Amino acid sequence: MKRLAKFAFSTFAMVGTIALGVSVAQADNWRYAMEEGLNDPQGLYATKFKEVIEANSDHTVQIYPVGSLGESADAMEQAQAGLLQFIDQSPGFTGALIPEAEAFLVPYVQPTDPEEVRTFFKEGVAVNEMFHEIYREQGLELLSVFPEGQQVVTTMEEFRSPEDLAGMKIRTMTSPLLLETYKAFGASPIAMPWGELIGALKTNMVDGQENPTIWIEAYGLDNLTKVMTYTGHAQYTTAVMANADFYDGLSDEDKKLVQDASQQALDYILDLAVELDEKGLAKIKETNPDYKIVRLTEEERAVFKERAKAVEKAFIERAGERGAAILEQMKKDMEAAKKM
Ligand code: 6CS
């Protein structure tokens, strides 16, 4: 009897609510996958995003760190299918799906000075205005793009020129433009997902790889190679997105919540990002004092910059006019960042 009364009451309340046109806020659990651990840059962003969402709504965010849902490509399939609501995937992997995203992989079109890097990502026209529609075409609502520090090359032997790199097998992420980059730089690149890299270094299947210092230190890549080289050719860049259908189905209030959380997490990580290179490097020096650290001189970099022209050409062949426009804008943004 009691149960029946309860059922009748809740049905009555529900019908009444609908009749009055009052919408009932629903508490959802949103799934968020990323390519890194909770203490890595992507994890710090995701944790801040989760905190803001959960502090300002009844929704919860469940974070899936690296490895829990397969490799980057697997997680992207799940995000596009709507099984995940949010995903952090880097252009180093997204390039196979979205060639324009490979603009972030073209060498020497991003600043290296930390403050300039911040301005480039926070205020640059290319980063903030030119990718939204392109990601949308793949069913993704782009929320944030941020750097994780300079890409640094770790190898078994020192190199100063493309000639020195001849015959060195360098692992890259799976975006095709990275193969073009390391071919242009004189090396023999091999693309593979993250999950295979440590084994490939241990078994000498590859002789080196590129990643930001914070990541090299966190995952012990310095212990598997002998030299790390600052070539100044790119920032490790990553992007956070929502499934577009999911995003479009949110109430205006929830859309604002997602945008606010993205903005707060972005500001937070951009402030941290300027310190990441220094932090990573300081830890490597402390824990691995014999590790050789090389910074290519401007003259040495000039040779790689010359080689990068072939990569720009390959990028434009893949990404077309839109890609060319992004590249030009990135160069302008890089110059503008210097003047701020
Ligand atoms: O090299 C990689 O595959 C990884 N590097 C970083 C900095 N983040 C995740 C990615 O999978």
Short mmCIF file of N, CA, C and O in Angstrom, two decimals, residues 111-192:
data_model
loop_
_atom_site.label_atom_id
_atom_site.label_comp_id
_atom_site.label_asym_id
_atom_site.label_seq_id
_atom_site.Cartn_x
_atom_site.Cartn_y
_atom_site.Cartn_z
N PRO A 111 56.81 29.97 -30.66
CA PRO A 111 57.89 30.54 -29.84
C PRO A 111 58.49 29.50 -28.88
O PRO A 111 57.88 28.46 -28.64
N THR A 112 59.65 29.85 -28.32
CA THR A 112 60.26 29.00 -27.29
C THR A 112 60.32 29.72 -25.95
O THR A 112 60.32 29.08 -24.90
N ASP A 113 60.34 31.05 -25.98
CA ASP A 113 60.38 31.80 -24.74
C ASP A 113 59.05 31.58 -23.97
O ASP A 113 57.97 31.74 -24.55
N PRO A 114 59.13 31.22 -22.68
CA PRO A 114 57.91 30.85 -21.95
C PRO A 114 56.79 31.90 -21.98
O PRO A 114 55.62 31.55 -22.16
N GLU A 115 57.13 33.16 -21.83
CA GLU A 115 56.08 34.18 -21.84
C GLU A 115 55.46 34.32 -23.23
O GLU A 115 54.25 34.51 -23.38
N GLU A 116 56.31 34.20 -24.24
CA GLU A 116 55.79 34.27 -25.62
C GLU A 116 54.90 33.06 -25.91
O GLU A 116 53.89 33.17 -26.62
N VAL A 117 55.28 31.93 -25.36
CA VAL A 117 54.48 30.71 -25.55
C VAL A 117 53.08 30.93 -24.95
O VAL A 117 52.05 30.63 -25.57
N ARG A 118 53.07 31.52 -23.76
CA ARG A 118 51.78 31.77 -23.10
C ARG A 118 50.90 32.67 -23.97
O ARG A 118 49.72 32.39 -24.18
N THR A 119 51.49 33.75 -24.47
CA THR A 119 50.73 34.70 -25.30
C THR A 119 50.24 34.02 -26.58
O THR A 119 49.09 34.19 -26.99
N PHE A 120 51.11 33.24 -27.19
CA PHE A 120 50.78 32.54 -28.44
C PHE A 120 49.55 31.65 -28.26
O PHE A 120 48.64 31.64 -29.09
N PHE A 121 49.51 30.93 -27.14
CA PHE A 121 48.39 30.01 -26.92
C PHE A 121 47.16 30.71 -26.34
O PHE A 121 46.04 30.36 -26.67
N LYS A 122 47.38 31.71 -25.53
CA LYS A 122 46.25 32.37 -24.87
C LYS A 122 45.57 33.36 -25.82
O LYS A 122 44.35 33.48 -25.84
N GLU A 123 46.37 34.05 -26.63
CA GLU A 123 45.80 35.14 -27.42
C GLU A 123 45.93 34.97 -28.93
O GLU A 123 45.35 35.74 -29.69
N GLY A 124 46.70 33.99 -29.35
CA GLY A 124 46.95 33.83 -30.79
C GLY A 124 45.66 33.60 -31.57
O GLY A 124 44.78 32.85 -31.13
N VAL A 125 45.58 34.22 -32.74
CA VAL A 125 44.38 34.08 -33.59
C VAL A 125 44.28 32.65 -34.11
O VAL A 125 43.20 32.05 -34.13
N ALA A 126 45.39 32.09 -34.54
CA ALA A 126 45.35 30.73 -35.10
C ALA A 126 44.80 29.75 -34.06
O ALA A 126 43.81 29.05 -34.31
N VAL A 127 45.41 29.72 -32.90
CA VAL A 127 45.01 28.75 -31.86
C VAL A 127 43.54 28.96 -31.47
O VAL A 127 42.78 27.99 -31.34
N ASN A 128 43.14 30.21 -31.31
CA ASN A 128 41.83 30.47 -30.71
C ASN A 128 40.68 30.63 -31.70
O ASN A 128 39.52 30.56 -31.31
N GLU A 129 41.00 30.86 -32.98
CA GLU A 129 39.88 31.12 -33.90
C GLU A 129 39.82 30.21 -35.12
O GLU A 129 38.80 30.17 -35.80
N MET A 130 40.90 29.50 -35.42
CA MET A 130 40.91 28.84 -36.73
C MET A 130 40.64 27.33 -36.70
O MET A 130 40.49 26.71 -37.74
N PHE A 131 40.57 26.74 -35.51
CA PHE A 131 40.43 25.28 -35.47
C PHE A 131 39.03 24.79 -35.13
O PHE A 131 38.71 23.62 -35.33
N HIS A 132 38.20 25.69 -34.58
CA HIS A 132 36.91 25.25 -34.05
C HIS A 132 36.08 24.51 -35.10
O HIS A 132 35.63 23.38 -34.89
N GLU A 133 35.89 25.14 -36.25
CA GLU A 133 35.05 24.54 -37.31
C GLU A 133 35.67 23.25 -37.84
O GLU A 133 34.96 22.31 -38.19
N ILE A 134 36.98 23.23 -37.89
CA ILE A 134 37.68 22.06 -38.44
C ILE A 134 37.46 20.83 -37.54
O ILE A 134 37.17 19.73 -38.00
N TYR A 135 37.56 21.04 -36.24
CA TYR A 135 37.30 19.93 -35.31
C TYR A 135 35.82 19.53 -35.34
O TYR A 135 35.48 18.36 -35.23
N ARG A 136 34.96 20.53 -35.51
CA ARG A 136 33.51 20.26 -35.60
C ARG A 136 33.19 19.27 -36.71
O ARG A 136 32.30 18.44 -36.59
N GLU A 137 33.91 19.40 -37.83
CA GLU A 137 33.67 18.52 -38.98
C GLU A 137 33.90 17.06 -38.61
O GLU A 137 33.44 16.15 -39.30
N GLN A 138 34.66 16.84 -37.55
CA GLN A 138 34.90 15.46 -37.09
C GLN A 138 34.05 15.13 -35.86
O GLN A 138 34.34 14.19 -35.11
N GLY A 139 33.02 15.93 -35.62
CA GLY A 139 32.10 15.66 -34.51
C GLY A 139 32.68 16.02 -33.16
O GLY A 139 32.31 15.43 -32.14
N LEU A 140 33.58 17.01 -33.14
CA LEU A 140 34.26 17.37 -31.88
C LEU A 140 34.12 18.87 -31.61
O LEU A 140 34.33 19.68 -32.52
N GLU A 141 33.75 19.21 -30.39
CA GLU A 141 33.70 20.61 -29.97
C GLU A 141 35.03 20.91 -29.27
O GLU A 141 35.31 20.38 -28.18
N LEU A 142 35.85 21.73 -29.91
CA LEU A 142 37.18 22.03 -29.36
C LEU A 142 37.04 22.98 -28.18
O LEU A 142 36.43 24.04 -28.29
N LEU A 143 37.62 22.60 -27.04
CA LEU A 143 37.48 23.42 -25.83
C LEU A 143 38.75 24.17 -25.47
O LEU A 143 38.70 25.34 -25.11
N SER A 144 39.89 23.52 -25.53
CA SER A 144 41.16 24.17 -25.15
C SER A 144 42.32 23.58 -25.93
O SER A 144 42.31 22.39 -26.24
N VAL A 145 43.31 24.43 -26.17
CA VAL A 145 44.57 23.96 -26.77
C VAL A 145 45.68 24.52 -25.88
O VAL A 145 45.68 25.71 -25.58
N PHE A 146 46.59 23.66 -25.43
CA PHE A 146 47.66 24.19 -24.55
C PHE A 146 48.98 23.44 -24.74
O PHE A 146 49.00 22.30 -25.19
N PRO A 147 50.09 24.11 -24.41
CA PRO A 147 51.41 23.51 -24.56
C PRO A 147 51.84 22.76 -23.30
O PRO A 147 51.38 23.08 -22.20
N GLU A 148 52.74 21.79 -23.49
CA GLU A 148 53.26 21.05 -22.33
C GLU A 148 54.77 21.22 -22.19
O GLU A 148 55.42 20.48 -21.47
N GLY A 149 55.32 22.17 -22.94
CA GLY A 149 56.77 22.38 -22.90
C GLY A 149 57.39 22.07 -24.25
O GLY A 149 56.75 21.48 -25.12
N GLN A 150 58.65 22.49 -24.40
CA GLN A 150 59.34 22.29 -25.68
C GLN A 150 59.55 20.82 -25.99
O GLN A 150 59.91 20.06 -25.10
N GLN A 151 59.41 20.48 -27.25
CA GLN A 151 59.79 19.13 -27.67
C GLN A 151 61.31 19.02 -27.61
O GLN A 151 62.02 19.89 -28.13
N VAL A 152 61.78 17.98 -26.96
CA VAL A 152 63.22 17.77 -26.82
C VAL A 152 63.52 16.38 -27.38
O VAL A 152 62.74 15.44 -27.17
N VAL A 153 64.63 16.26 -28.08
CA VAL A 153 64.95 14.97 -28.71
C VAL A 153 65.93 14.22 -27.82
O VAL A 153 66.96 14.77 -27.43
N THR A 154 65.59 13.00 -27.47
CA THR A 154 66.54 12.18 -26.70
C THR A 154 67.11 11.10 -27.62
O THR A 154 66.37 10.45 -28.36
N THR A 155 68.43 10.94 -27.57
CA THR A 155 69.10 9.98 -28.47
C THR A 155 70.20 9.24 -27.70
O THR A 155 70.55 9.62 -26.58
N MET A 156 70.78 8.25 -28.34
CA MET A 156 71.90 7.53 -27.74
C MET A 156 73.21 8.27 -27.97
O MET A 156 74.15 8.16 -27.22
N GLU A 157 73.25 9.03 -29.08
CA GLU A 157 74.48 9.78 -29.41
C GLU A 157 74.14 11.23 -29.66
O GLU A 157 73.03 11.57 -30.10
N GLU A 158 75.13 12.08 -29.40
CA GLU A 158 74.93 13.51 -29.61
C GLU A 158 74.74 13.82 -31.10
O GLU A 158 75.34 13.16 -31.94
N PHE A 159 73.91 14.81 -31.41
CA PHE A 159 73.82 15.28 -32.80
C PHE A 159 73.78 16.79 -32.80
O PHE A 159 73.27 17.42 -31.87
N ARG A 160 74.34 17.36 -33.84
CA ARG A 160 74.36 18.81 -34.01
C ARG A 160 73.86 19.23 -35.38
O ARG A 160 73.65 20.41 -35.64
N SER A 161 73.69 18.24 -36.27
CA SER A 161 73.32 18.56 -37.66
C SER A 161 72.48 17.40 -38.21
O SER A 161 72.48 16.30 -37.66
N PRO A 162 71.78 17.64 -39.32
CA PRO A 162 71.04 16.55 -39.97
C PRO A 162 71.96 15.39 -40.34
O PRO A 162 71.56 14.23 -40.23
N GLU A 163 73.19 15.69 -40.70
CA GLU A 163 74.13 14.62 -41.07
C GLU A 163 74.37 13.69 -39.87
O GLU A 163 74.44 12.48 -40.00
N ASP A 164 74.47 14.29 -38.67
CA ASP A 164 74.67 13.47 -37.46
C ASP A 164 73.48 12.54 -37.20
O ASP A 164 73.62 11.50 -36.56
N LEU A 165 72.30 12.99 -37.65
CA LEU A 165 71.09 12.18 -37.38
C LEU A 165 70.93 11.01 -38.36
O LEU A 165 70.06 10.16 -38.17
N ALA A 166 71.76 10.99 -39.39
CA ALA A 166 71.62 9.95 -40.43
C ALA A 166 71.67 8.55 -39.81
O ALA A 166 72.57 8.25 -39.03
N GLY A 167 70.69 7.76 -40.13
CA GLY A 167 70.64 6.38 -39.64
C GLY A 167 70.04 6.22 -38.26
O GLY A 167 69.78 5.11 -37.82
N MET A 168 69.80 7.34 -37.55
CA MET A 168 69.20 7.20 -36.20
C MET A 168 67.70 6.95 -36.33
O MET A 168 66.99 7.70 -37.01
N LYS A 169 67.24 5.91 -35.64
CA LYS A 169 65.82 5.55 -35.71
C LYS A 169 65.09 6.33 -34.60
O LYS A 169 65.30 6.05 -33.41
N ILE A 170 64.29 7.30 -35.01
CA ILE A 170 63.61 8.16 -34.03
C ILE A 170 62.12 7.82 -33.99
O ILE A 170 61.45 7.86 -35.03
N ARG A 171 61.64 7.49 -32.81
CA ARG A 171 60.19 7.24 -32.67
C ARG A 171 59.43 8.56 -32.67
O ARG A 171 59.83 9.52 -32.01
N THR A 172 58.32 8.58 -33.43
CA THR A 172 57.42 9.73 -33.38
C THR A 172 56.03 9.23 -33.00
O THR A 172 55.73 8.04 -33.11
N MET A 173 55.18 10.17 -32.59
CA MET A 173 53.75 9.84 -32.45
C MET A 173 53.23 9.54 -33.86
O MET A 173 53.96 9.69 -34.84
N THR A 174 51.95 9.20 -33.96
CA THR A 174 51.49 8.59 -35.22
C THR A 174 50.99 9.57 -36.29
O THR A 174 50.60 9.13 -37.36
N SER A 175 50.99 10.87 -36.01
CA SER A 175 50.57 11.80 -37.06
C SER A 175 51.58 11.78 -38.21
O SER A 175 52.79 11.90 -37.97
N PRO A 176 51.10 11.64 -39.44
CA PRO A 176 52.02 11.45 -40.57
C PRO A 176 53.06 12.56 -40.73
O PRO A 176 54.18 12.29 -41.16
N LEU A 177 52.71 13.80 -40.36
CA LEU A 177 53.66 14.89 -40.59
C LEU A 177 54.94 14.73 -39.76
O LEU A 177 55.99 15.25 -40.13
N LEU A 178 54.86 14.01 -38.66
CA LEU A 178 56.06 13.81 -37.84
C LEU A 178 57.09 12.96 -38.58
O LEU A 178 58.30 13.14 -38.40
N LEU A 179 56.61 12.04 -39.40
CA LEU A 179 57.55 11.24 -40.21
C LEU A 179 58.25 12.16 -41.20
O LEU A 179 59.47 12.06 -41.40
N GLU A 180 57.48 13.08 -41.80
CA GLU A 180 58.08 14.04 -42.75
C GLU A 180 59.13 14.89 -42.04
O GLU A 180 60.19 15.18 -42.58
N THR A 181 58.81 15.30 -40.81
CA THR A 181 59.73 16.16 -40.05
C THR A 181 61.07 15.47 -39.84
O THR A 181 62.13 16.03 -40.14
N TYR A 182 61.01 14.26 -39.31
CA TYR A 182 62.29 13.59 -38.99
C TYR A 182 63.03 13.10 -40.22
O TYR A 182 64.25 12.99 -40.21
N LYS A 183 62.30 12.87 -41.31
CA LYS A 183 62.99 12.56 -42.58
C LYS A 183 63.74 13.82 -43.01
O LYS A 183 64.90 13.76 -43.38
N ALA A 184 63.03 14.97 -42.96
CA ALA A 184 63.67 16.23 -43.37
C ALA A 184 64.87 16.55 -42.48
O ALA A 184 65.85 17.13 -42.93
N PHE A 185 64.79 16.15 -41.21
CA PHE A 185 65.89 16.41 -40.27
C PHE A 185 67.05 15.42 -40.46
O PHE A 185 68.05 15.48 -39.75
N GLY A 186 66.88 14.45 -41.36
CA GLY A 186 67.99 13.54 -41.68
C GLY A 186 67.93 12.19 -40.99
O GLY A 186 68.78 11.33 -41.23
N ALA A 187 66.93 11.97 -40.12
CA ALA A 187 66.86 10.72 -39.35
C ALA A 187 65.99 9.68 -40.05
O ALA A 187 65.45 9.93 -41.14
N SER A 188 65.85 8.50 -39.42
CA SER A 188 64.96 7.45 -39.93
C SER A 188 63.82 7.30 -38.93
O SER A 188 63.96 6.58 -37.92
N PRO A 189 62.69 8.00 -39.16
CA PRO A 189 61.62 7.97 -38.17
C PRO A 189 60.77 6.70 -38.21
O PRO A 189 60.60 6.09 -39.26
N ILE A 190 60.24 6.34 -37.05
CA ILE A 190 59.30 5.22 -36.94
C ILE A 190 58.15 5.71 -36.07
O ILE A 190 58.37 6.13 -34.94
N ALA A 191 56.92 5.65 -36.59
CA ALA A 191 55.76 6.11 -35.82
C ALA A 191 55.22 4.96 -34.97
O ALA A 191 55.15 3.83 -35.44
N MET A 192 54.88 5.25 -33.74
CA MET A 192 54.25 4.22 -32.89
C MET A 192 53.48 4.87 -31.75
O MET A 192 53.78 5.99 -31.35
#
